[in-house]
Structure formats: structure tokens, C-alpha cells
Short mmCIF file of C-alpha atoms in Angstrom, two decimals:
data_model
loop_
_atom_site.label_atom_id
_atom_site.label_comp_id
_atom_site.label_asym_id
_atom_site.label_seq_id
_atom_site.Cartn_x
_atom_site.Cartn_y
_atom_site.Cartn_z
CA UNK J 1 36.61 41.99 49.72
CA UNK J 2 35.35 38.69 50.91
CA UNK J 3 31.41 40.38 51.66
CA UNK J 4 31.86 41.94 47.72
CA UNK J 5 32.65 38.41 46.45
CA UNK J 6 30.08 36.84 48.03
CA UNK J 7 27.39 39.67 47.36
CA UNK J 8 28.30 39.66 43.66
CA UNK J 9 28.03 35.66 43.48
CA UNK J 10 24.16 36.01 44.65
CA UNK J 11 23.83 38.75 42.46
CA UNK J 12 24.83 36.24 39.67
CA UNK J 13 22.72 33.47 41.11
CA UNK J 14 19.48 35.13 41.35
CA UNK J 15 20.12 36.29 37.60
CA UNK J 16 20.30 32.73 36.79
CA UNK J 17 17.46 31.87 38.44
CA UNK J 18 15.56 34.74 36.97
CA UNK J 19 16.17 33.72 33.41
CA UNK J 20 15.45 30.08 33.95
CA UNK J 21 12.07 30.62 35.62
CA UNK J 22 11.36 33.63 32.40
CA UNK J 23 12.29 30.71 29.96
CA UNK J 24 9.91 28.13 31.70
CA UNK J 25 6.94 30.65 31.69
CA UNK J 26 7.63 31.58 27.93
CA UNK J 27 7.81 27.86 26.72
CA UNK J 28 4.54 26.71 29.01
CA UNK J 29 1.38 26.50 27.45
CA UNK J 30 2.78 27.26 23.55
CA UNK J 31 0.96 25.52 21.25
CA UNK J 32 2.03 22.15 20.46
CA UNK J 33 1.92 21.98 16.39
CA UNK J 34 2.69 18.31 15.29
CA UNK J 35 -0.13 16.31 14.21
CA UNK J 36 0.80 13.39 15.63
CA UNK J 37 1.45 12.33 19.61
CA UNK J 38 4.91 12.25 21.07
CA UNK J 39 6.38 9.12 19.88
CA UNK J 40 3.06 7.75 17.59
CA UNK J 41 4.12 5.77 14.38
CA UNK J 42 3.19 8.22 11.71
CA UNK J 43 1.64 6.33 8.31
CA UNK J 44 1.11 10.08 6.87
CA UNK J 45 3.08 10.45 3.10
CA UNK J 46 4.71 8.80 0.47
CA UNK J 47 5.70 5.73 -0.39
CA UNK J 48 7.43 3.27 -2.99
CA UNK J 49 8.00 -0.57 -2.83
CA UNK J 50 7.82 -3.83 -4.15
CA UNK J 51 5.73 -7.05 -4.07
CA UNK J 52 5.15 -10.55 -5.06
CA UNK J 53 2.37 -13.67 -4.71
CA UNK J 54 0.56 -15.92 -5.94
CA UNK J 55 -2.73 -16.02 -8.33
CA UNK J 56 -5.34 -18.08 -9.28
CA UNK J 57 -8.69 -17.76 -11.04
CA UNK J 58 -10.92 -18.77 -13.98
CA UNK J 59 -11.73 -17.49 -17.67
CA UNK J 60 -15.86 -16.82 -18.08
CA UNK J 61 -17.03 -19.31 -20.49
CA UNK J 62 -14.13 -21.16 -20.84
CA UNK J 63 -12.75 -24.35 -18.40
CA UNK J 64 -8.84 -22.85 -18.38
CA UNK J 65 -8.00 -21.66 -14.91
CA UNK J 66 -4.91 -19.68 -15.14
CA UNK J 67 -3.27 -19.17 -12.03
CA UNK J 68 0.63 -18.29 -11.42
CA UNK J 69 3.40 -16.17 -9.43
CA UNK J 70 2.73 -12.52 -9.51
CA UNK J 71 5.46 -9.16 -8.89
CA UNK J 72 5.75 -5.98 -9.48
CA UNK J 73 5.77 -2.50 -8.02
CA UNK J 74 3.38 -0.02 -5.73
CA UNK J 75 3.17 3.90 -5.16
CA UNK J 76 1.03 5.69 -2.95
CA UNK J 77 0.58 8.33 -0.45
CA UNK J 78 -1.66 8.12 2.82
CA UNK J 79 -3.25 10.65 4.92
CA UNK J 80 -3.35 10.79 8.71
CA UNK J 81 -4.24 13.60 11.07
CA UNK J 82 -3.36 12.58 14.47
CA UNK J 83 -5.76 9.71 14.74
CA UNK J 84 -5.81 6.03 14.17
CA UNK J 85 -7.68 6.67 11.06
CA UNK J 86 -5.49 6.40 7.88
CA UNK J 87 -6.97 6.97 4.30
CA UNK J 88 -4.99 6.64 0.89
CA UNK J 89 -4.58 5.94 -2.48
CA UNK J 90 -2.13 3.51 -4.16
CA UNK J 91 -1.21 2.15 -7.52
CA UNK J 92 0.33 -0.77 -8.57
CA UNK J 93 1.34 -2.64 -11.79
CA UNK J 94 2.31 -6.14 -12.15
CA UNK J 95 3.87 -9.18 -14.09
CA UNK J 96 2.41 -12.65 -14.27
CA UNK J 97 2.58 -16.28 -15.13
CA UNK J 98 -0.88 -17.40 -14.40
CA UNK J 99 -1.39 -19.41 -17.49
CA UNK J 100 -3.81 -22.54 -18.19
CA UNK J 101 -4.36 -25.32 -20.96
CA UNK J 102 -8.04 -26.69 -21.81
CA UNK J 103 -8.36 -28.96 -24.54
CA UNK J 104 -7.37 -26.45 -27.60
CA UNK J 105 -6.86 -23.51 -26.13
CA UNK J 106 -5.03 -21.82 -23.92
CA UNK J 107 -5.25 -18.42 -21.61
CA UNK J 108 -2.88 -16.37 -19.85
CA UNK J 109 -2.37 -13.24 -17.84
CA UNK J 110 0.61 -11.37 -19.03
CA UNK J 111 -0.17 -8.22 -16.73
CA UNK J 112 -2.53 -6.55 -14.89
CA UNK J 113 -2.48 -3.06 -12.72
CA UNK J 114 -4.64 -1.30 -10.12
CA UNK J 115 -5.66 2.15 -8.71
CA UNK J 116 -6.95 2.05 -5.55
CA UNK J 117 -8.07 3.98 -2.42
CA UNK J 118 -7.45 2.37 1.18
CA UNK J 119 -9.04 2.87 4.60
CA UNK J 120 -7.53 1.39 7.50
CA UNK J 121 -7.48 2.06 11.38
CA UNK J 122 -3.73 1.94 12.44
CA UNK J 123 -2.80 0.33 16.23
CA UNK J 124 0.87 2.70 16.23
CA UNK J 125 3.01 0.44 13.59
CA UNK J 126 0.49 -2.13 12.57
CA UNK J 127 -2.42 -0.58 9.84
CA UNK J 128 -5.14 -2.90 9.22
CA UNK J 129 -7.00 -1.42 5.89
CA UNK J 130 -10.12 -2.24 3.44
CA UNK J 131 -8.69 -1.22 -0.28
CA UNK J 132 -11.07 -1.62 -3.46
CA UNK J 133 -11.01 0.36 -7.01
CA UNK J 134 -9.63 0.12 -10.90
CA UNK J 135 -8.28 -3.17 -12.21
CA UNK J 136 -7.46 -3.04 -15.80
CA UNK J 137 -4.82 -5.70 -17.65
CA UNK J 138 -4.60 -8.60 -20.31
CA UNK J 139 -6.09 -11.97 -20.99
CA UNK J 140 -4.40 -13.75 -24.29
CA UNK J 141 -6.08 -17.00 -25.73
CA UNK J 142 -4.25 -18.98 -27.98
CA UNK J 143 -5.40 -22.07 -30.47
CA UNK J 144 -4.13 -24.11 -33.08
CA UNK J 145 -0.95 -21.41 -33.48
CA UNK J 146 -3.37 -18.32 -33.23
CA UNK J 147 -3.27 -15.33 -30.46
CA UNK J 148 -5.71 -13.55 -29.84
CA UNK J 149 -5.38 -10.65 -26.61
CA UNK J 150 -7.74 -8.14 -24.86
CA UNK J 151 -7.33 -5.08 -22.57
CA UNK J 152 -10.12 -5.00 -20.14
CA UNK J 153 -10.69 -2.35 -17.49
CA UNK J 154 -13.01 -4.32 -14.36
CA UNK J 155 -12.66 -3.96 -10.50
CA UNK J 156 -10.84 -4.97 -7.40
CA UNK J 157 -11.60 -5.59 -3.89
CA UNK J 158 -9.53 -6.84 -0.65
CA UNK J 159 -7.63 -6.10 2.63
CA UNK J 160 -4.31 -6.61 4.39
CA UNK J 161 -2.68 -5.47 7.09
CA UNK J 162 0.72 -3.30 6.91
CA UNK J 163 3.76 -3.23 9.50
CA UNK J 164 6.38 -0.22 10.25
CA UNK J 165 9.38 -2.53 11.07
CA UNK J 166 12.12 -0.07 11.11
CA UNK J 167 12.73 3.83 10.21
CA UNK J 168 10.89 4.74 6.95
CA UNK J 169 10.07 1.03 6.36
CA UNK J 170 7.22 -1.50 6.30
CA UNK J 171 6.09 -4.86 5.30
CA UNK J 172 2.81 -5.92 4.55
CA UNK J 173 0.41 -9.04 3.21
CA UNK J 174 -2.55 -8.32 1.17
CA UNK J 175 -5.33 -10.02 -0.79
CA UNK J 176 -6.76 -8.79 -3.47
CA UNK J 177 -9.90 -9.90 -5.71
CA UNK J 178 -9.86 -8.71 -9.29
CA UNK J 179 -12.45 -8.88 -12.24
CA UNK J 180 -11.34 -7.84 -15.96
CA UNK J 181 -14.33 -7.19 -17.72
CA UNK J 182 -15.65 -9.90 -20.86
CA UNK J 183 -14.51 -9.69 -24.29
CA UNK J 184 -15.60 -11.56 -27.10
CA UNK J 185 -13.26 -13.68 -28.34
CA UNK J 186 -12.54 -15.21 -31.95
CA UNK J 187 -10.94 -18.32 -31.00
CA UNK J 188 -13.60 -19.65 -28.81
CA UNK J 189 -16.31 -19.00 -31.13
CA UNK J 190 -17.19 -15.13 -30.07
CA UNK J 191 -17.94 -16.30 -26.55
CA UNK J 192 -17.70 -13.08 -24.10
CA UNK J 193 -14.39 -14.59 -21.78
CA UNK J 194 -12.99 -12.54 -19.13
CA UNK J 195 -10.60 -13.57 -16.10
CA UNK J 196 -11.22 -13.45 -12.48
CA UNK J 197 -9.03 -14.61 -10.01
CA UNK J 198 -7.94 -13.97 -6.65
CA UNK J 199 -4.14 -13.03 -5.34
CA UNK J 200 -2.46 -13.29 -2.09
CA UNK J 201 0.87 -11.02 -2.08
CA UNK J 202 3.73 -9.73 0.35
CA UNK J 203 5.22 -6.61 0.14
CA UNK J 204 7.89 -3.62 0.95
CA UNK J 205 7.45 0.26 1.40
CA UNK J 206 10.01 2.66 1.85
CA UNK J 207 8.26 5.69 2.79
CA UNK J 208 9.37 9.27 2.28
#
């Protein structure tokens, strides 16, 4: 009885041993699928978050330099296949104060928005990234009780660097140039005006 025991425990034992060694030979060398490196910070996907800075400029032709607190809110998506390189695109639209007084007139910046595409190289949870594209938004002059506003489509440049902080999160810090194109204006005597003006701004992603 004792020599059955004993023969049918080995039995059992070399079974076990037989499977394991079947299941490591299967699993070796498969093809490992996921973009990304064990344990790499992905910046691949969506995203949503907020912002808010500070801006100040000039109007063309004109001495007012509106400048003012800026917020709003930024979409975009980025694309990353497994190497430092991260490419995007990202929108944004935002309110502001940046106002000014000259003499009789006055100019502000009610809003403003960009579409833009990003390139950055990304050290695991820090991105540093280039960005330029669209800038379109409003200048307003006012005089003696009279408004007059434009809608100008122009450009933007700048960079920043971005920070995963915690799961589906980041932070980042970004400056931004941005030139609305001229308009004529009727209140300062049909001179072309248009406002340039540079921003500094923080910001929050949640990413998808």
C-alpha cells in the first residue's frame, strides 16, 4: 500500500512538472503587443483640461497696450508609438481682461482661441514640446461712447513643457505668442490696428 502511495504521488508530481514546463515553452517568445515599454509613461490619447495666465501685448498703430488675466479650456489628442517622440493636436478657447486706455480710445481683448499641432520629445512623465498654428479672436476699440469690434484670424507660436503627476493626470506651463491679423478701424481714423501680445499660462489635463 505504502509503495502504491508513494508511486502514485510521483506520478502526480511529474504531471505537475510536465504542465508547468509545457506552459513556460508556450508563453516564451510570444509576441509582446503593447506599444509602449513595461512601465513607460504613456502620453498616447485624449485629453480635456483647464488653464489660466497672464497676457500682454500691443495694438498696431495705436499706443494702447492691453494686457490682462487669461482662462479657459483645452482638448486634444496626442500620438505616441513606443518612442520618446510625441506629436498632437490641441484646441483651446479663452476669456480675457487684457484691456488698455490711450488718450481717447480704448482696446480690449474679449476672447481669443487656437488650433494647434505640438511636437515634443517626452523623458517618461515630463514632455517638452514646440506647438504653433491658428489664432483667431476679438479686438474692440472704443471712443467718445462708440464700439467698434473685429474678428481676425492670425497665428501662434510657443512651447512648454507638460508633467504626468498622477494616474490620468498632468500639469503643464506654456507660452504662447499670438498675432490677430489688422483691421481697419473707424474710430482711429481707418488705421489697419491689430493686437499682438504674448501669454504665459498653467494648466490641467485629465487624459482618457
Amino acid at each position: 500500500m505504502t509503495r502504491f502511495v508513494a508511486r502514485a504521488l510521483a506520478l502526480i508530481v511529474a504531471g505537475w512538472t510536465t504542465s508547468a514546463a509545457s506552459a513556460d515553452l508556450n508563453n516564451y517568445g510570444s509576441p509582446y503587443t503593447v506599444y509602449q515599454p513595461l512601465n513607460a509613461y504613456s502620453w498616447a490619447g485624449p485629453y480635456l483640461g483647464g488653464n489660466a495666465g497672464y497676457g500682454w501685448g500691443s495694438v498696431e498703430n495705436n499706443p494702447t497696450k492691453p494686457s490682462g488675466f487669461v482662462g479657459g479650456v483645452q482638448a486634444g489628442y496626442n500620438f505616441q508609438n513606443g518612442s520618446p517622440w510625441v506629436f498632437g493636436i490641441e484646441a483651446d478657447i479663452q476669456g480675457s481682461t487684457a484691456d488698455d486706455r490711450f488718450a481717447p480710445w480704448k482696446f480690449s481683448n474679449p476672447w481669443f482661441g487656437t488650433v494647434r499641432g505640438r511636437a515634443g520629445y517626452a523623458v517618461n512623465n515630463v514632455l517638452f514640446y514646440a506647438t504653433g498654428g491658428l489664432a483667431f479672436g476679438e479686438l474692440r476699440g472704443e471712443t467718445f461712447g462708440v464700439t467698434e469690434s473685429r474678428t481676425n484670424a492670425g497665428f501662434t507660436v510657443g512651447a512648454g513643457a507638460e508633467m504626468g503627476f498622477a494616474p490620468n493626470w498632468s500639469a503643464k506651463i506654456e507660452y504662447l505668442y499670438v498675432d490677430l491679423a489688422n483691421s481697419n478701424f473707424t474710430i482711429t481714423g481707418g488705421a489697419s490696428n491689430g493686437y499682438s501680445f504674448s501669454l504665459v499660462r498653467a494648466g490641467i489635463n485629465y487624459h482618457f
